[in-house]
PDB file of C-alpha atoms in Angstrom:
ATOM      1  CA  MET A  28      70.884  70.743  99.158  1.00 84.00           C
ATOM      2  CA  LEU A  29      72.836  70.767  96.388  1.00 86.00           C
ATOM      3  CA  ILE A  30      74.318  74.221  95.811  1.00 89.00           C
ATOM      4  CA  VAL A  31      76.593  75.402  92.619  1.00 89.00           C
ATOM      5  CA  PRO A  32      79.818  77.278  93.663  1.00 92.00           C
ATOM      6  CA  GLN A  33      80.173  80.783  92.300  1.00 91.00           C
ATOM      7  CA  GLU A  34      83.066  83.294  91.553  1.00 91.00           C
ATOM      8  CA  LEU A  35      84.357  84.760  94.634  1.00 90.00           C
ATOM      9  CA  LYS A  36      85.300  87.926  92.495  1.00 86.00           C
ATOM     10  CA  THR A  37      81.815  88.679  91.591  1.00 90.00           C
ATOM     11  CA  PHE A  38      80.100  87.635  94.894  1.00 93.00           C
ATOM     12  CA  PRO A  39      79.163  90.570  96.767  1.00 94.00           C
ATOM     13  CA  PHE A  40      81.348  89.278 100.608  1.00 93.00           C
ATOM     14  CA  ALA A  41      80.698  92.298 102.331  1.00 93.00           C
ATOM     15  CA  PRO A  42      78.212  90.684 105.106  1.00 95.00           C
ATOM     16  CA  TYR A  43      80.858  87.703 105.407  1.00 94.00           C
ATOM     17  CA  GLY A  44      83.925  89.532 106.073  1.00 90.00           C
ATOM     18  CA  ARG A  45      87.018  91.014 103.924  1.00 86.00           C
ATOM     19  CA  TYR A  46      87.877  90.135 100.596  1.00 87.00           C
ATOM     20  CA  LEU A  47      91.144  90.511  99.217  1.00 81.00           C
ATOM     21  CA  SER A  48      93.198  89.841  96.077  1.00 76.00           C
ATOM     22  CA  ARG A  49      96.228  90.823  93.562  1.00 69.00           C
ATOM     23  CA  PRO A  50      95.268  94.284  94.334  1.00 70.00           C
ATOM     24  CA  LEU A  51      95.252  95.667  90.688  1.00 68.00           C
ATOM     25  CA  ASP A  52      92.629  98.550  91.069  1.00 71.00           C
ATOM     26  CA  HIS A  53      94.858 100.917  93.300  1.00 75.00           C
ATOM     27  CA  PRO A  54      99.098 101.416  93.135  1.00 80.00           C
ATOM     28  CA  PRO A  55     101.089  99.786  95.397  1.00 81.00           C
ATOM     29  CA  GLY A  56     102.826 100.987  98.543  1.00 80.00           C
ATOM     30  CA  LEU A  57     106.513 100.078  97.371  1.00 82.00           C
ATOM     31  CA  ASP A  58     108.062  99.010  94.294  1.00 84.00           C
ATOM     32  CA  THR A  59     111.681  98.059  94.514  1.00 80.00           C
ATOM     33  CA  GLY A  60     112.268  97.954  90.961  1.00 83.00           C
ATOM     34  CA  HIS A  61     111.619  93.958  90.860  1.00 83.00           C
ATOM     35  CA  SER A  62     108.439  93.784  93.500  1.00 80.00           C
ATOM     36  CA  LEU A  63     105.266  95.546  93.834  1.00 77.00           C
ATOM     37  CA  CYS A  64     104.125  95.689  97.071  1.00 78.00           C
ATOM     38  CA  TRP A  65     100.707  96.959  98.903  1.00 75.00           C
ATOM     39  CA  PRO A  66     101.629  96.023 102.439  1.00 70.00           C
ATOM     40  CA  ALA A  67      98.691  97.790 104.086  1.00 67.00           C
ATOM     41  CA  GLU A  68      95.849  95.688 102.609  1.00 67.00           C
ATOM     42  CA  TYR A  69      93.945  94.466 106.069  1.00 72.00           C
ATOM     43  CA  THR A  70      95.286  94.984 109.741  1.00 74.00           C
ATOM     44  CA  PHE A  71      94.132  91.193 111.580  1.00 72.00           C
ATOM     45  CA  PRO A  72      93.309  91.948 115.466  1.00 69.00           C
ATOM     46  CA  MET A  73      95.921  91.822 117.512  1.00 66.00           C
ATOM     47  CA  GLY A  74      96.148  88.843 119.294  1.00 75.00           C
ATOM     48  CA  GLU A  75      97.903  85.560 119.411  1.00 82.00           C
ATOM     49  CA  MET A  76      97.738  84.019 116.163  1.00 82.00           C
ATOM     50  CA  ARG A  77      97.146  80.247 115.650  1.00 85.00           C
ATOM     51  CA  PHE A  78      98.312  79.952 111.301  1.00 86.00           C
ATOM     52  CA  GLY A  79      98.031  76.343 109.824  1.00 87.00           C
ATOM     53  CA  VAL A  80      97.969  74.673 106.845  1.00 89.00           C
ATOM     54  CA  GLU A  81      95.535  72.220 105.273  1.00 92.00           C
ATOM     55  CA  GLN A  82      95.619  69.168 102.359  1.00 92.00           C
ATOM     56  CA  ALA A  83      92.716  68.491 100.951  1.00 92.00           C
ATOM     57  CA  ARG A  84      91.657  65.536  98.702  1.00 93.00           C
ATOM     58  CA  TYR A  85      89.653  66.536  95.408  1.00 93.00           C
ATOM     59  CA  ARG A  86      86.461  64.631  94.883  1.00 91.00           C
ATOM     60  CA  PRO A  87      84.272  65.551  92.554  1.00 91.00           C
ATOM     61  CA  GLU A  88      81.055  65.104  94.383  1.00 90.00           C
ATOM     62  CA  LEU A  89      81.080  65.704  98.354  1.00 90.00           C
ATOM     63  CA  GLU A  90      78.475  66.308 101.104  1.00 92.00           C
ATOM     64  CA  ILE A  91      78.927  68.628 104.107  1.00 94.00           C
ATOM     65  CA  PRO A  92      76.908  67.674 106.844  1.00 95.00           C
ATOM     66  CA  GLU A  93      78.785  70.038 109.366  1.00 95.00           C
ATOM     67  CA  LEU A  94      79.949  73.923 109.216  1.00 96.00           C
ATOM     68  CA  GLU A  95      81.781  75.198 111.889  1.00 94.00           C
ATOM     69  CA  GLN A  96      81.586  79.030 113.252  1.00 93.00           C
ATOM     70  CA  HIS A  97      83.705  81.331 115.539  1.00 90.00           C
ATOM     71  CA  ARG A  98      82.269  83.149 118.364  1.00 90.00           C
ATOM     72  CA  GLN A  99      85.498  85.037 119.794  1.00 87.00           C
ATOM     73  CA  SER A 100      88.041  85.322 116.152  1.00 88.00           C
ATOM     74  CA  LYS A 101      87.635  86.168 112.658  1.00 91.00           C
ATOM     75  CA  GLU A 102      89.459  83.323 110.081  1.00 92.00           C
ATOM     76  CA  LEU A 103      91.432  84.305 107.508  1.00 92.00           C
ATOM     77  CA  ILE A 104      91.943  81.951 104.556  1.00 95.00           C
ATOM     78  CA  ILE A 105      94.588  81.953 101.807  1.00 93.00           C
ATOM     79  CA  CYS A 106      94.371  79.970  98.856  1.00 94.00           C
ATOM     80  CA  GLY A 107      97.000  77.739  97.854  1.00 92.00           C
ATOM     81  CA  ASP A 108      98.342  76.611  94.721  1.00 93.00           C
ATOM     82  CA  ARG A 109      94.704  75.626  92.709  1.00 94.00           C
ATOM     83  CA  PRO A 110      91.300  77.197  93.248  1.00 94.00           C
ATOM     84  CA  VAL A 111      89.595  75.656  96.519  1.00 95.00           C
ATOM     85  CA  VAL A 112      85.458  76.106  97.042  1.00 95.00           C
ATOM     86  CA  VAL A 113      84.740  77.471 100.936  1.00 97.00           C
ATOM     87  CA  THR A 114      80.843  77.097 101.960  1.00 96.00           C
ATOM     88  CA  LEU A 115      79.483  79.863 104.336  1.00 97.00           C
ATOM     89  CA  CYS A 116      76.448  80.889 105.601  1.00 97.00           C
ATOM     90  CA  LEU A 117      75.532  83.650 107.590  1.00 97.00           C
ATOM     91  CA  PRO A 118      74.222  83.702 111.191  1.00 96.00           C
ATOM     92  CA  ARG A 119      70.649  84.476 111.760  1.00 95.00           C
ATOM     93  CA  ASP A 120      71.100  85.319 114.962  1.00 95.00           C
ATOM     94  CA  ILE A 121      74.824  85.804 117.422  1.00 94.00           C
ATOM     95  CA  HIS A 122      72.828  85.793 120.145  1.00 94.00           C
ATOM     96  CA  ASP A 123      71.631  81.827 119.878  1.00 93.00           C
ATOM     97  CA  HIS A 124      73.772  79.457 121.424  1.00 88.00           C
ATOM     98  CA  GLN A 125      72.045  76.588 119.487  1.00 91.00           C
ATOM     99  CA  GLU A 126      71.721  77.835 116.433  1.00 93.00           C
ATOM    100  CA  ARG A 127      72.550  75.471 113.190  1.00 95.00           C
ATOM    101  CA  PRO A 128      73.264  76.861 109.888  1.00 96.00           C
ATOM    102  CA  ARG A 129      70.412  75.906 107.026  1.00 96.00           C
ATOM    103  CA  ALA A 130      70.794  74.605 104.161  1.00 96.00           C
ATOM    104  CA  GLU A 131      69.079  76.738 101.978  1.00 95.00           C
ATOM    105  CA  ASP A 132      71.235  79.979 103.306  1.00 96.00           C
ATOM    106  CA  ALA A 133      74.524  78.238 102.058  1.00 96.00           C
ATOM    107  CA  VAL A 134      76.576  79.838  99.192  1.00 96.00           C
ATOM    108  CA  ALA A 135      79.785  78.121  98.043  1.00 95.00           C
ATOM    109  CA  LEU A 136      82.619  79.956  96.978  1.00 96.00           C
ATOM    110  CA  ILE A 137      85.494  79.848  94.478  1.00 94.00           C
ATOM    111  CA  LEU A 138      88.725  81.315  95.865  1.00 95.00           C
ATOM    112  CA  ARG A 139      91.136  81.166  93.340  1.00 93.00           C
ATOM    113  CA  PRO A 140      95.181  81.120  93.605  1.00 91.00           C
ATOM    114  CA  GLY A 141      95.998  85.037  95.060  1.00 86.00           C
ATOM    115  CA  ASP A 142      92.606  85.199  96.813  1.00 91.00           C
ATOM    116  CA  VAL A 143      92.399  85.898 100.124  1.00 92.00           C
ATOM    117  CA  ILE A 144      89.303  85.908 102.538  1.00 94.00           C
ATOM    118  CA  VAL A 145      89.027  87.073 105.983  1.00 93.00           C
ATOM    119  CA  LEU A 146      85.810  85.653 108.025  1.00 95.00           C
ATOM    120  CA  ASP A 147      83.581  87.613 110.379  1.00 95.00           C
ATOM    121  CA  GLU A 148      83.018  86.079 113.858  1.00 94.00           C
ATOM    122  CA  PHE A 149      80.494  83.960 113.716  1.00 95.00           C
ATOM    123  CA  VAL A 150      80.277  83.287 110.007  1.00 97.00           C
ATOM    124  CA  TRP A 151      79.406  79.474 109.278  1.00 97.00           C
ATOM    125  CA  HIS A 152      82.003  77.830 107.143  1.00 96.00           C
ATOM    126  CA  SER A 153      83.345  74.850 105.975  1.00 95.00           C
ATOM    127  CA  GLY A 154      87.168  73.898 104.967  1.00 93.00           C
ATOM    128  CA  GLY A 155      88.323  74.197 101.208  1.00 94.00           C
ATOM    129  CA  MET A 156      86.733  71.858  99.123  1.00 93.00           C
ATOM    130  CA  PRO A 157      89.792  71.334  95.875  1.00 93.00           C
ATOM    131  CA  LEU A 158      87.902  72.370  92.725  1.00 91.00           C
ATOM    132  CA  GLU A 159      90.030  70.521  90.334  1.00 87.00           C
ATOM    133  CA  GLY A 160      92.682  68.444  92.061  1.00 90.00           C
ATOM    134  CA  ASP A 161      94.366  67.922  95.088  1.00 93.00           C
ATOM    135  CA  THR A 162      95.869  71.318  97.158  1.00 94.00           C
ATOM    136  CA  PHE A 163      96.584  73.045 100.068  1.00 93.00           C
ATOM    137  CA  TYR A 164      94.838  76.295 101.698  1.00 93.00           C
ATOM    138  CA  LEU A 165      96.358  78.423 104.150  1.00 92.00           C
ATOM    139  CA  PHE A 166      94.140  79.467 107.681  1.00 92.00           C
ATOM    140  CA  ALA A 167      94.750  81.574 110.664  1.00 89.00           C
ATOM    141  CA  TYR A 168      92.732  82.897 113.586  1.00 88.00           C
ATOM    142  CA  ARG A 169      93.275  84.504 116.768  1.00 85.00           C
ATOM    143  CA  VAL A 170      93.802  82.354 119.979  1.00 82.00           C
ATOM    144  CA  ARG A 171      90.848  82.028 121.956  1.00 79.00           C
ATOM    145  CA  ALA A 172      89.528  80.033 124.615  1.00 79.00           C
ATOM    146  CA  GLU A 173      86.428  78.502 122.667  1.00 75.00           C
ATOM    147  CA  ALA A 174      86.337  75.311 121.864  1.00 72.00           C
ATOM    148  CA  LEU A 175      86.491  74.116 117.987  1.00 67.00           C
ATOM    149  CA  TYR A 176      83.341  72.747 117.009  1.00 77.00           C
ATOM    150  CA  TRP A 177      81.315  71.573 114.069  1.00 88.00           C
ATOM    151  CA  VAL A 178      77.489  71.789 114.071  1.00 93.00           C
ATOM    152  CA  PRO A 179      75.440  69.971 112.083  1.00 96.00           C
ATOM    153  CA  VAL A 180      73.572  71.437 109.043  1.00 96.00           C
ATOM    154  CA  GLU A 181      69.997  71.836 109.150  1.00 96.00           C
ATOM    155  CA  HIS A 182      67.961  70.786 106.239  1.00 95.00           C
ATOM    156  CA  GLY A 183      71.352  69.163 105.158  1.00 89.00           C
ATOM    157  CA  PRO A 184      73.328  67.638 104.259  1.00 94.00           C
ATOM    158  CA  ILE A 185      75.045  70.803 101.739  1.00 95.00           C
ATOM    159  CA  LYS A 186      75.899  68.774  98.247  1.00 93.00           C
ATOM    160  CA  LEU A 187      78.508  69.845  95.866  1.00 92.00           C
ATOM    161  CA  ASN A 188      79.309  68.611  92.464  1.00 88.00           C
ATOM    162  CA  LEU A 189      82.464  70.395  91.275  1.00 88.00           C
ATOM    163  CA  GLY A 190      83.126  67.714  88.823  1.00 81.00           C
ATOM    164  CA  GLY A 191      81.177  69.298  85.787  1.00 67.00           C
ATOM    165  CA  LEU A 192      82.498  72.912  86.656  1.00 66.00           C
ATOM    166  CA  HIS A 193      83.944  75.194  83.877  1.00 49.00           C
ATOM    167  CA  ILE A 194      87.723  75.856  85.496  1.00 46.00           C
ATOM    168  CA  GLU A 195      88.298  79.785  84.812  1.00 46.00           C
ATOM    169  CA  ALA A 196      92.020  80.383  83.924  1.00 33.00           C
TER     170      ALA A 196
END
């Protein structure tokens, strides 16, 4: 199933978690004269955190046969120096441990440098796919006992064609 990535900043993201970006809609908490700081935009749940960096290679067309889901942790994703596309699916039943994400439920969102998302528990997600060239992104989640696992997409794979997308300045 081919889906078209959408701009994160205009997408109704609340059902998936929290969207953070450069906060231009309210004053900073600290102005040092050489920087502006918004120190309390989000409080991540406490616990030992695992933080990582992923180097992602650009491909103009790609298929996503599997998505990942965390049941015991939110996941923080921070866009690196170039835009990335993250594919998401909301869970249908968080109590069904045999559930598979469905291609028809998938959305692909473009994160731009400065964008941060915090995915709620149970949200199915891919890794970041570069929109315009090799890049990196950062991620963090709470260390927990559950194993990382990827589940095949029902009615999949999800297909993305990134080669002809308009790159917003």
